[in-house]
Amino acid sequence: MIRLNGRIKTVVLFGIAIIFLIVVTMVGAFFSEAAMVTDFSRKDLAPGARYLFGTDWLGRDMFIRTLTGLSMSIRIGILAAGVSSVLALLLGTLAATMGKAVDAAITWVIDLVMGIPHILLLILISYAFGKGFKGVVIGVALTHWTSLARVIRGEVLQLKEALYIQTAKKLGVSNAQIAWKHMFPHLYPQFLVGLILMFPHAILHEASITFLGFGLPPEQPAIGVILSESMKYLAMGRWWLALFPGLFLVLTVILFDVAGESLRKLLDPGSVHK
Amino acid sequence: MIRMLLLLFFVSVAAFTLVSVSPIDPLQANVGQAALGAMSQEQIAKLSEYWGVGIPPVERFFAWAGDFFRGDMGMSLLYRQPVTKVIGVKLVNSLWLMAIAWMLSGIVGFILGILSGIREGSLLDRIIKGYSLVIASTPAFWLALVLLMVFAVWLKVLPIGLSVPIGVEASGVTIADRIQHAILPAITLSITGVANITLHTREKMIEVMESDYVLFAKARGESTYRIVKNHALRNVLLPALTLQFASISEIFGGSVLVEQVFSYPGLGQAAVTAGLGSDVPLLLGITVISAVFVFGGNLIANLLYGVIDPRIRRGGSRA
C-alpha cells in the first residue's frame, strides 16, 4: 500500500464525503416518485436482496424512501444553514463595526435565542409559521446562527485592531475596500468551515422537529416522518423500519462533520507540512 | 440578576409574538373542519372565546403577563387545569429524568474525557473519540428507538413506555416502578449527553498534558495518577463544569424528543402536545420555565468560575 501523507489523506476523506452526499441528494431527488409507490403484494417484507431495507406496511420500498428522505433533509439543511450563516456573517460583522449600541443589541438577541432550548424555540417558530416546509426552514435558519455570529464578531473585532488594517485606514482606503480586500479573505475560511459544520446540526434538528410533528407534512417521505411512523410498528418487531433510515441519517451527519473538519484542517496554514 | 429578569421578560415577549403571528387556527386544529361545519354560529362563537380568538395580541399579552407575575399562568386549554398545576406535575417527572441524565452524562463524560486525553492517539483514546463523534451525530430520538427495540421489544426486560405501569392506581405505584420506567429514557439522555463533555474535556486534557508544568512533573518522576490528580484535574474541571451547566438547554431539548418516544409524561411531551394542539398558555408557560432553567444554569456556571478558579475570584464577579 502506498503511504499517504496526512494532507492527501484529508483531501481524499473530504472528497469521499462530499461525493457520497452529492450522490445521495441526486439519487433521492430523482426517485422521489418511486418513494410514494405502494404495492400491497410486497408489504412488510424484511430486508433481503431485493429490498435492501425491507418494505413497510403499504409495500413501499424503504431503501428508496430512506434515500429520498435523506435527500430532502440535505436540501433543507443546505438551505437553512445557508440562510443561517449569511445571517451570522451579517449580524456578526454589524455587531463588531457599528458601534456600541448595535453591538449590545445584537449580543442581547444572541443571548435571547440561546436562552430558549433549541427544540422549544424550533417548535415555537415552526408553530408561528404554520408548520410545514416553511416553518422548518425558517426555524432552523433562525436558531443556528448564534454561535457562528459570535465567532465572526470576535474575529472582526480582532481584525479591526490589526496593524495592516490600521495602516490601510491611515492610507485612506475606503471602508468597503478594507472589508472586501483585507477582512473578507481572513474571515472566509472560518465562515466556510462554520457553514459546513452547521449542516449536521441543521439536518438533525430538521429530522427531530419533523419527528415531533411540527415539520414536514406526513405525506412527505422525510426521515423524521419515516421514523415517527416506524414507532407504531416497533412493538410488532418490524425493526428494519427504524434501524436503517436512522443509521443512514447518522452516516450522513457524520460525513458532513468529516467534510467540515477536513476542510478546517486543509485551510489551517499550520497543518501544511503534516 | 436584573439582566436575567429582563432577558426572561424578552423571552416571554418573543415567545408570545411567535405564537400570536401563527396562522394556525386553534379551532380548526382541535375541533376539525367537519365538526366546525356542523356547528351553529353560537357554538363557534363560544369556542372562539374559549380559545381566545379575535382579541388583539398586545392586549392579550399584557393580560397574560400581568397574571403571570401574580403566579397565574392561565388555564391549559387541553388539560383543562391551571397551567401551573400541569407544569408542576410534568416538571417533577422530567426533573427526575433530566437530573439523573445530567449527572450521569457529566461524570461519565468527564472521566472518559480524561482517560482519553491522557495519551492522545492511544487505542483507548481512539475508541473513546470515535464513540463520542458517532454519538454526537446520532439523533436522540433514534437512539431512543433503538434502545426501545433492544430492551423492550426484543429482550423484554424493560417497559415500553409511560412513567408508571398501566392500569395501576396512583397510590399503588411504587418507587421501583418509577425507577424501572425511567431507566431507558434516562440512559438514552445520558448516552447522548456524554459526547459533548467527553470531546471537550479531552481537548483540554491534551492541552494540559502538553504543558510545561506537566513536562516538569514527569521529569520529577511523578506517576500519571499523581499528575492527573494534582495538576490536571482542576484545570480541566472548570471548563467541563461550565459546559455541563450550559448544556442544560441541550438536555432539555433531548428530553423533549426522548419523552416523545417513550410516551413519558414529562415537560417535553407536554410542550409537544401543547404545540400540536395550539394550547398557547401551556406552551408559553413551558417556554418561560425552561428559559428559567437555562439561565439558572448559566448563572451557576458563572458563579462556579469563582469557586474553582482563584484568578477569576480576585478579578471580581463576572455574572
Coordinates of C-alpha atoms in Angstrom, one line a residue:
Chain A
M1 CA 0.0 0.0 0.0
I2 CA 1.2 3.5 -0.7
R3 CA 1.7 5.6 2.4
L4 CA -0.1 8.8 2.0
N5 CA 0.7 11.9 4.0
G6 CA -1.8 13.5 6.3
R7 CA -2.8 16.2 3.9
I8 CA -3.6 13.9 1.0
K9 CA -5.5 11.6 3.3
T10 CA -7.6 14.5 4.4
V11 CA -8.3 15.6 0.8
V12 CA -9.4 12.0 0.0
L13 CA -11.6 11.9 3.0
F14 CA -13.1 15.2 2.1
G15 CA -13.7 14.1 -1.4
I16 CA -15.4 10.8 -0.5
A17 CA -17.7 12.5 2.0
I18 CA -18.7 15.2 -0.5
I19 CA -19.2 12.7 -3.3
F20 CA -21.4 10.4 -1.2
L21 CA -23.5 13.3 -0.1
I22 CA -24.0 14.6 -3.6
V23 CA -24.9 11.1 -4.9
V24 CA -27.5 10.6 -2.1
T25 CA -29.0 14.0 -2.8
M26 CA -29.2 13.4 -6.5
V27 CA -30.5 9.8 -6.3
G28 CA -33.0 10.7 -3.7
A29 CA -34.4 13.7 -5.7
F30 CA -34.5 11.5 -8.8
F31 CA -36.5 8.7 -7.1
S32 CA -38.9 10.9 -5.2
E33 CA -41.9 9.5 -7.2
A34 CA -40.9 5.9 -6.6
A35 CA -40.8 6.5 -2.8
M36 CA -44.5 7.0 -2.8
V37 CA -45.4 3.9 -4.8
T38 CA -47.4 1.5 -2.7
D39 CA -47.7 -2.2 -3.6
F40 CA -49.7 -4.5 -1.2
S41 CA -48.2 -7.6 -2.8
R42 CA -44.9 -6.9 -1.1
K43 CA -45.8 -5.3 2.2
D44 CA -44.0 -5.9 5.5
L45 CA -41.0 -7.7 3.9
A46 CA -37.9 -8.0 6.0
P47 CA -34.7 -6.7 4.4
G48 CA -33.4 -9.0 1.7
A49 CA -31.5 -9.0 -1.6
R50 CA -34.4 -7.5 -3.5
Y51 CA -35.5 -4.9 -0.9
L52 CA -32.3 -3.9 0.9
F53 CA -34.0 -2.1 3.7
G54 CA -37.3 -4.1 3.5
T55 CA -40.7 -2.7 2.8
D56 CA -43.3 -1.0 5.1
W57 CA -47.0 -1.8 5.7
L58 CA -48.0 -0.2 2.5
G59 CA -45.4 -2.1 0.5
R60 CA -43.2 1.0 -0.1
D61 CA -39.5 0.3 -0.7
M62 CA -37.7 1.5 2.4
F63 CA -34.4 1.9 0.7
I64 CA -35.8 4.4 -1.8
R65 CA -37.8 6.1 0.9
T66 CA -34.7 6.5 3.0
L67 CA -32.7 7.9 0.2
T68 CA -35.5 10.4 -0.7
G69 CA -35.8 11.4 2.9
L70 CA -32.1 12.0 3.3
S71 CA -32.0 14.0 0.1
M72 CA -34.9 16.1 1.4
S73 CA -33.0 16.6 4.7
I74 CA -29.8 17.5 3.0
R75 CA -31.5 20.1 0.8
I76 CA -33.4 21.6 3.7
G77 CA -30.1 21.5 5.7
I78 CA -28.2 23.4 2.9
L79 CA -31.0 25.9 2.5
A80 CA -31.4 26.6 6.2
A81 CA -27.7 26.5 7.0
G82 CA -27.0 28.8 4.1
V83 CA -29.5 31.4 5.2
S84 CA -28.4 31.0 8.8
S85 CA -24.7 31.5 8.0
V86 CA -25.4 34.6 6.0
L87 CA -27.4 35.9 8.9
A88 CA -24.5 35.1 11.2
L89 CA -22.0 36.9 8.9
L90 CA -24.2 40.0 8.7
L91 CA -25.0 40.3 12.3
G92 CA -21.6 39.3 13.5
T93 CA -19.9 42.0 11.3
L94 CA -22.6 44.6 12.2
A95 CA -22.1 43.9 15.9
A96 CA -18.3 44.4 15.6
T97 CA -18.3 47.5 13.4
M98 CA -21.5 49.6 14.0
G99 CA -20.7 50.8 17.5
K100 CA -21.6 50.0 21.0
A101 CA -25.4 50.3 20.8
V102 CA -25.7 47.9 17.9
D103 CA -23.2 45.5 19.4
A104 CA -25.2 45.4 22.7
A105 CA -28.4 44.9 20.8
I106 CA -27.1 42.0 18.8
T107 CA -25.4 40.3 21.7
W108 CA -28.6 40.7 23.5
V109 CA -30.5 38.9 20.7
I110 CA -27.9 36.1 20.7
D111 CA -28.4 35.6 24.5
L112 CA -32.1 35.6 24.0
V113 CA -32.0 32.9 21.3
M114 CA -29.6 30.8 23.3
G115 CA -31.7 31.2 26.4
I116 CA -34.6 29.2 25.0
P117 CA -33.8 25.5 24.4
H118 CA -33.3 24.9 20.7
I119 CA -36.1 22.3 20.3
L120 CA -38.6 24.5 22.1
L121 CA -37.7 27.5 20.0
L122 CA -38.0 25.4 16.9
I123 CA -41.4 24.3 18.0
L124 CA -42.4 27.9 18.6
I125 CA -41.1 29.2 15.3
S126 CA -42.5 26.4 13.3
Y127 CA -45.8 27.0 15.1
A128 CA -45.6 30.7 14.2
F129 CA -45.1 29.9 10.5
G130 CA -47.9 27.4 10.3
K131 CA -45.6 24.3 10.5
G132 CA -44.7 22.5 7.2
F133 CA -41.7 23.2 5.0
K134 CA -41.6 26.9 5.6
G135 CA -41.8 26.5 9.3
V136 CA -38.8 24.1 9.4
V137 CA -36.5 26.1 7.1
I138 CA -37.2 29.4 8.9
G139 CA -37.0 27.7 12.3
V140 CA -33.7 26.0 11.6
A141 CA -32.3 29.1 10.0
L142 CA -33.3 31.4 12.9
T143 CA -31.9 29.1 15.6
H144 CA -28.4 28.2 14.3
W145 CA -26.7 31.5 13.5
T146 CA -25.8 32.4 17.1
S147 CA -22.5 30.7 17.7
L148 CA -21.1 31.5 14.3
A149 CA -22.2 35.1 14.7
R150 CA -20.2 35.2 18.0
V151 CA -17.1 33.7 16.3
I152 CA -17.3 36.2 13.5
R153 CA -17.9 39.1 15.8
G154 CA -14.8 38.2 17.8
E155 CA -12.8 37.8 14.7
V156 CA -13.8 41.1 13.2
L157 CA -13.2 42.9 16.5
Q158 CA -9.6 41.5 16.5
L159 CA -9.1 42.3 12.8
K160 CA -10.1 45.9 13.3
E161 CA -7.1 46.4 15.7
A162 CA -4.7 44.5 13.4
L163 CA -1.8 46.6 12.2
Y164 CA -2.4 46.1 8.5
I165 CA -6.0 47.2 8.8
Q166 CA -5.0 50.3 10.8
T167 CA -2.4 51.0 8.2
A168 CA -4.9 50.7 5.3
K169 CA -7.2 53.1 7.1
K170 CA -4.4 55.6 7.5
L171 CA -3.6 55.3 3.9
G172 CA -7.2 56.3 3.1
V173 CA -8.6 53.1 1.8
S174 CA -12.3 53.1 1.9
N175 CA -14.2 51.0 4.4
A176 CA -15.8 48.9 1.7
Q177 CA -12.4 48.3 0.3
I178 CA -11.0 47.3 3.6
A179 CA -13.9 45.0 4.3
W180 CA -13.6 43.3 0.9
K181 CA -9.9 43.2 0.3
H182 CA -8.5 42.8 3.8
M183 CA -11.1 41.4 6.1
F184 CA -13.1 39.1 3.9
P185 CA -10.1 36.8 2.9
H186 CA -9.4 36.4 6.5
L187 CA -12.9 35.6 7.5
Y188 CA -13.7 33.4 4.6
P189 CA -12.1 30.1 5.8
Q190 CA -13.8 30.4 9.2
F191 CA -17.1 31.2 7.6
L192 CA -16.9 28.3 5.2
V193 CA -16.0 25.8 7.9
G194 CA -18.7 27.2 10.2
L195 CA -21.2 26.8 7.4
I196 CA -20.3 23.2 6.7
L197 CA -20.3 22.3 10.4
M198 CA -23.7 23.9 10.6
F199 CA -25.2 21.3 8.2
P200 CA -25.2 18.4 10.6
H201 CA -27.0 20.4 13.3
A202 CA -29.5 21.7 10.8
I203 CA -30.2 18.2 9.5
L204 CA -30.5 16.7 12.9
H205 CA -32.8 19.4 14.0
E206 CA -34.9 19.2 10.9
A207 CA -35.3 15.4 11.5
S208 CA -36.1 16.0 15.1
I209 CA -38.7 18.7 14.6
T210 CA -40.4 16.7 11.8
F211 CA -40.3 13.6 14.0
L212 CA -42.2 15.6 16.7
G213 CA -44.9 16.5 14.1
F214 CA -44.0 20.2 13.6
G215 CA -42.0 19.8 10.4
L216 CA -42.7 18.4 7.1
P217 CA -46.2 17.0 6.4
P218 CA -46.7 13.3 7.0
E219 CA -47.2 12.5 3.3
Q220 CA -43.6 13.5 2.5
P221 CA -41.0 10.7 2.8
A222 CA -38.8 12.7 5.2
I223 CA -36.6 10.9 7.6
G224 CA -38.4 12.3 10.6
V225 CA -41.7 11.2 9.2
I226 CA -40.4 7.7 8.4
L227 CA -39.0 7.3 11.9
S228 CA -42.1 8.6 13.6
E229 CA -44.3 6.2 11.6
S230 CA -41.9 3.3 12.5
M231 CA -42.7 3.9 16.1
K232 CA -46.1 2.4 15.7
Y233 CA -44.7 -0.8 14.2
L234 CA -41.9 -1.2 16.6
A235 CA -43.8 -3.3 19.1
M236 CA -44.6 -5.7 16.3
G237 CA -41.0 -6.4 15.7
R238 CA -40.6 -4.5 12.4
W239 CA -37.1 -3.3 13.5
W240 CA -36.0 -2.5 9.9
L241 CA -38.4 0.4 9.6
A242 CA -36.5 2.3 12.2
L243 CA -33.0 0.9 12.1
F244 CA -31.8 1.6 8.5
P245 CA -33.2 5.0 7.9
G246 CA -31.7 6.1 11.3
L247 CA -28.4 4.6 10.5
F248 CA -28.2 6.4 7.2
L249 CA -29.2 9.6 8.9
V250 CA -26.3 9.1 11.4
L251 CA -24.0 8.3 8.5
T252 CA -25.0 11.5 6.6
V253 CA -24.4 13.6 9.7
I254 CA -21.0 12.1 10.3
L255 CA -20.0 12.6 6.8
F256 CA -20.9 16.3 6.9
D257 CA -18.8 16.5 10.1
V258 CA -15.9 14.8 8.4
A259 CA -16.1 17.1 5.5
G260 CA -16.2 20.2 7.7
E261 CA -13.3 19.0 9.9
S262 CA -11.1 18.0 7.0
L263 CA -11.8 21.3 5.3
R264 CA -10.8 23.1 8.5
K265 CA -7.5 21.1 8.6
L266 CA -6.8 21.9 4.9
L267 CA -7.4 25.6 5.3
D268 CA -5.4 25.8 8.5
P269 CA -2.0 27.1 7.4
G270 CA -0.4 25.4 10.5
S271 CA -1.0 21.9 9.1
V272 CA 0.6 22.4 5.7
H273 CA 3.6 20.2 6.4
K274 CA 1.8 17.3 8.1
Chain B
M1 CA -29.7 39.4 38.0
I2 CA -31.6 42.3 36.5
R3 CA -30.2 41.4 33.2
M4 CA -31.5 37.9 33.6
L5 CA -35.0 39.1 34.6
L6 CA -35.0 41.4 31.5
L7 CA -33.9 38.5 29.3
L8 CA -36.7 36.4 30.7
F9 CA -39.2 39.1 30.0
F10 CA -38.0 39.3 26.4
V11 CA -38.1 35.6 26.1
S12 CA -41.8 35.7 27.0
V13 CA -42.3 38.6 24.6
A14 CA -40.6 36.7 21.8
A15 CA -42.5 33.5 22.5
F16 CA -45.8 35.4 22.7
T17 CA -45.1 37.2 19.4
L18 CA -44.3 33.9 17.8
V19 CA -47.5 32.2 18.9
S20 CA -49.5 35.3 18.1
V21 CA -48.5 35.5 14.4
S22 CA -49.2 31.9 13.9
P23 CA -51.7 31.3 11.1
I24 CA -52.8 28.1 12.7
D25 CA -56.4 28.4 13.8
P26 CA -56.8 26.7 17.2
L27 CA -60.4 25.9 16.4
Q28 CA -59.5 24.1 13.1
A29 CA -56.7 22.3 14.8
N30 CA -58.7 20.9 17.7
V31 CA -62.3 20.7 16.6
G32 CA -61.7 19.8 13.0
Q33 CA -63.1 21.1 9.8
A34 CA -66.1 18.7 9.6
A35 CA -67.2 19.4 13.2
L36 CA -66.9 23.1 12.7
G37 CA -69.2 23.0 9.7
A38 CA -71.8 21.1 11.6
M39 CA -71.9 23.7 14.5
S40 CA -74.1 26.6 14.9
Q41 CA -72.8 30.2 14.9
E42 CA -73.3 30.5 18.6
Q43 CA -71.3 27.4 19.4
I44 CA -68.5 28.6 17.2
A45 CA -68.6 32.0 18.9
K46 CA -68.4 30.3 22.3
L47 CA -65.4 28.2 21.2
S48 CA -63.7 31.2 19.7
E49 CA -63.9 32.9 23.1
Y50 CA -62.6 29.9 24.9
W51 CA -59.5 29.7 22.6
G52 CA -59.1 33.5 22.7
V53 CA -59.5 34.1 19.0
G54 CA -60.1 37.7 18.0
I55 CA -58.6 39.6 20.9
P56 CA -55.7 41.9 19.8
P57 CA -52.3 40.3 20.6
V58 CA -51.0 43.3 22.6
E59 CA -54.0 43.3 24.9
R60 CA -53.7 39.6 25.3
F61 CA -50.0 39.8 26.1
F62 CA -50.5 42.3 28.9
A63 CA -53.4 40.3 30.3
W64 CA -51.2 37.2 30.3
A65 CA -48.1 38.9 31.6
G66 CA -50.0 40.6 34.4
D67 CA -51.5 37.3 35.5
F68 CA -48.1 35.7 35.2
F69 CA -46.5 38.0 37.6
R70 CA -49.2 37.1 40.1
G71 CA -48.3 33.5 39.7
D72 CA -51.2 32.7 37.5
M73 CA -50.2 31.3 34.1
G74 CA -53.7 30.8 32.9
M75 CA -55.6 27.7 32.2
S76 CA -54.3 24.9 30.0
L77 CA -56.8 24.6 27.2
L78 CA -56.1 21.0 26.5
Y79 CA -55.7 19.6 30.0
R80 CA -58.4 22.0 31.4
Q81 CA -56.3 22.6 34.5
P82 CA -54.3 25.6 35.6
V83 CA -51.0 25.7 33.7
T84 CA -49.0 25.9 36.9
K85 CA -50.5 22.6 38.0
V86 CA -49.9 20.9 34.7
I87 CA -46.3 22.2 34.6
G88 CA -45.8 21.2 38.3
V89 CA -46.8 17.6 37.7
K90 CA -44.9 17.3 34.4
L91 CA -41.8 19.1 35.7
V92 CA -41.4 16.6 38.6
N93 CA -41.5 13.7 36.1
S94 CA -39.0 15.4 33.8
L95 CA -36.7 16.6 36.6
W96 CA -36.1 13.1 37.7
L97 CA -35.1 12.1 34.3
M98 CA -33.0 15.2 33.5
A99 CA -31.3 15.2 36.8
I100 CA -30.2 11.6 36.5
A101 CA -29.1 12.1 32.9
W102 CA -27.3 15.3 33.6
M103 CA -25.3 13.9 36.5
L104 CA -24.5 10.6 34.7
S105 CA -23.5 12.2 31.5
G106 CA -21.4 14.8 33.3
I107 CA -19.5 12.3 35.4
V108 CA -19.1 9.6 32.8
G109 CA -18.2 12.2 30.1
F110 CA -15.6 13.8 32.3
I111 CA -13.9 10.5 33.2
L112 CA -13.9 9.4 29.6
G113 CA -12.5 12.7 28.5
I114 CA -9.7 12.5 31.0
L115 CA -8.9 8.9 30.2
S116 CA -8.8 9.6 26.5
G117 CA -6.8 12.8 26.9
I118 CA -4.0 11.4 29.0
R119 CA -2.4 9.8 26.0
E120 CA -3.5 11.3 22.7
G121 CA -3.6 8.7 19.9
S122 CA -3.6 5.6 22.1
L123 CA -6.1 2.9 21.3
L124 CA -8.3 3.9 24.3
D125 CA -8.3 7.5 23.0
R126 CA -9.2 6.5 19.5
I127 CA -12.1 4.3 20.8
I128 CA -13.5 7.0 23.1
K129 CA -13.1 9.7 20.5
G130 CA -14.8 7.6 17.8
Y131 CA -17.6 6.7 20.1
S132 CA -18.2 10.4 21.0
L133 CA -18.1 11.5 17.4
V134 CA -20.7 8.9 16.4
I135 CA -22.9 9.7 19.4
A136 CA -22.7 13.4 18.7
S137 CA -24.1 12.7 15.2
T138 CA -26.9 10.5 16.5
P139 CA -30.3 12.0 16.9
A140 CA -31.6 11.4 20.5
F141 CA -34.9 10.1 19.3
W142 CA -33.4 7.4 17.0
L143 CA -31.2 6.2 19.8
A144 CA -34.3 6.0 22.0
L145 CA -36.0 3.9 19.3
V146 CA -33.1 1.6 19.0
L147 CA -32.8 1.1 22.8
L148 CA -36.6 0.6 22.9
M149 CA -36.3 -2.1 20.2
V150 CA -33.5 -3.9 22.0
F151 CA -34.6 -3.8 25.6
A152 CA -38.4 -3.5 25.5
V153 CA -39.3 -5.4 22.4
W154 CA -36.6 -7.8 21.8
L155 CA -35.2 -8.7 25.3
K156 CA -38.5 -7.7 27.0
V157 CA -36.6 -6.7 30.2
L158 CA -37.9 -3.1 30.5
P159 CA -41.3 -1.5 30.0
I160 CA -42.1 0.1 26.7
G161 CA -43.3 3.5 27.8
L162 CA -45.0 5.8 30.3
S163 CA -43.7 6.7 33.8
V164 CA -45.9 4.3 35.7
P165 CA -47.4 0.8 34.9
I166 CA -50.7 0.9 33.0
G167 CA -53.8 0.1 35.0
V168 CA -52.4 0.6 38.4
E169 CA -53.8 3.3 40.7
A170 CA -51.6 6.3 41.5
S171 CA -51.3 5.1 45.2
G172 CA -50.2 1.7 44.1
V173 CA -47.2 2.9 42.1
T174 CA -44.0 2.0 43.9
I175 CA -40.7 3.7 43.7
A176 CA -39.3 0.6 42.0
D177 CA -42.0 1.0 39.2
R178 CA -40.9 4.6 38.7
I179 CA -37.3 3.8 38.5
Q180 CA -37.9 0.9 36.1
H181 CA -39.8 3.3 33.8
A182 CA -37.2 6.0 34.0
I183 CA -34.3 3.7 33.2
L184 CA -34.5 3.7 29.4
P185 CA -35.2 7.4 28.9
A186 CA -32.5 8.3 31.4
I187 CA -29.9 6.1 29.7
T188 CA -30.8 7.5 26.3
L189 CA -30.4 11.0 27.6
S190 CA -27.1 10.2 29.3
I191 CA -25.6 8.5 26.3
T192 CA -26.3 11.5 24.1
G193 CA -25.2 13.9 26.7
V194 CA -21.8 12.2 27.2
A195 CA -20.4 13.1 23.7
N196 CA -20.1 16.8 24.1
I197 CA -18.5 16.8 27.5
T198 CA -16.1 14.0 26.6
L199 CA -14.8 15.7 23.5
H200 CA -14.4 19.0 25.3
T201 CA -12.6 17.5 28.3
R202 CA -10.4 15.5 26.0
E203 CA -9.2 18.7 24.2
K204 CA -8.4 20.4 27.5
M205 CA -6.7 17.4 28.8
I206 CA -4.4 17.1 25.8
E207 CA -3.6 20.8 26.2
V208 CA -2.7 20.2 29.9
M209 CA -0.6 17.1 29.2
E210 CA 1.4 19.1 26.6
S211 CA 2.1 22.0 29.1
D212 CA 5.4 22.7 30.6
Y213 CA 4.3 22.1 34.1
V214 CA 3.2 18.5 33.3
L215 CA 6.5 18.0 31.5
F216 CA 8.3 19.1 34.6
A217 CA 6.2 16.9 36.8
K218 CA 7.1 14.0 34.5
A219 CA 10.8 14.9 34.8
R220 CA 10.4 14.8 38.6
G221 CA 9.2 11.3 38.2
E222 CA 5.6 11.8 39.2
S223 CA 3.2 9.0 38.3
T224 CA 0.5 9.5 35.8
Y225 CA -2.1 9.2 38.5
R226 CA -0.5 11.9 40.5
I227 CA -0.1 14.2 37.5
V228 CA -3.8 13.9 36.8
K229 CA -4.8 14.3 40.4
N230 CA -2.5 17.2 41.3
H231 CA -2.0 19.1 38.0
A232 CA -4.7 18.3 35.5
L233 CA -7.9 17.8 37.4
R234 CA -8.6 21.4 38.5
N235 CA -7.6 22.8 35.2
V236 CA -9.9 20.5 33.3
L237 CA -12.8 20.7 35.8
L238 CA -13.5 24.3 35.3
P239 CA -14.4 24.3 31.6
A240 CA -16.1 20.9 32.0
L241 CA -18.4 22.3 34.7
T242 CA -19.1 25.4 32.8
L243 CA -20.0 23.4 29.7
Q244 CA -22.2 21.0 31.8
F245 CA -24.2 23.8 33.3
A246 CA -24.5 25.5 29.9
S247 CA -25.7 22.2 28.4
I248 CA -29.0 22.3 30.4
S249 CA -30.6 23.6 27.2
E250 CA -29.3 20.6 25.3
I251 CA -30.5 18.1 27.9
F252 CA -33.9 19.8 27.8
G253 CA -34.1 19.5 24.1
G254 CA -33.1 15.9 24.3
S255 CA -35.7 15.2 26.8
V256 CA -38.4 16.6 24.6
L257 CA -37.5 14.0 21.9
V258 CA -36.9 11.1 24.3
E259 CA -40.1 11.7 26.2
Q260 CA -42.0 11.6 23.0
V261 CA -40.6 8.2 22.0
F262 CA -41.1 6.7 25.4
S263 CA -44.5 8.4 25.9
Y264 CA -43.0 9.6 29.2
P265 CA -45.4 12.2 30.6
G266 CA -42.9 15.0 31.2
L267 CA -42.5 18.6 30.4
G268 CA -41.1 17.9 26.9
Q269 CA -44.1 15.8 25.9
A270 CA -46.4 18.5 27.3
A271 CA -44.6 21.0 25.1
V272 CA -45.2 18.9 22.0
T273 CA -48.8 18.3 22.9
A274 CA -49.3 22.0 23.6
G275 CA -47.7 22.9 20.3
L276 CA -49.6 20.4 18.2
G277 CA -52.9 21.3 19.9
S278 CA -52.5 25.1 19.9
D279 CA -52.6 25.2 23.7
V280 CA -51.0 28.6 23.9
P281 CA -50.9 29.2 27.6
L282 CA -49.3 25.9 28.3
L283 CA -46.7 26.4 25.5
L284 CA -45.8 29.8 26.8
G285 CA -45.6 28.6 30.4
I286 CA -43.2 25.8 29.5
T287 CA -41.1 28.1 27.4
V288 CA -40.6 30.6 30.3
I289 CA -40.0 27.8 32.8
S290 CA -37.4 26.1 30.6
A291 CA -35.7 29.5 30.0
V292 CA -35.5 30.0 33.8
F293 CA -33.6 26.7 34.0
V294 CA -31.3 27.6 31.2
F295 CA -30.5 31.0 32.6
G296 CA -30.2 29.5 36.0
G297 CA -27.6 27.0 34.7
N298 CA -25.6 29.8 33.0
L299 CA -25.7 31.8 36.2
I300 CA -24.4 28.9 38.3
A301 CA -21.7 28.3 35.7
N302 CA -20.6 31.9 36.1
L303 CA -20.6 31.7 39.9
L304 CA -18.7 28.4 39.8
Y305 CA -15.8 30.1 37.9
G306 CA -15.1 32.0 41.0
V307 CA -15.3 29.0 43.4
I308 CA -12.9 26.9 41.3
D309 CA -10.6 29.4 39.8
P310 CA -9.0 31.8 42.2
R311 CA -7.8 34.1 39.4
I312 CA -11.3 35.0 38.5
R313 CA -12.4 35.3 42.1
R314 CA -9.9 38.0 42.6
G315 CA -11.0 39.8 39.4
G316 CA -14.5 40.4 40.7
S317 CA -17.7 38.7 39.8
R318 CA -18.4 38.0 36.2
A319 CA -22.1 37.4 36.4

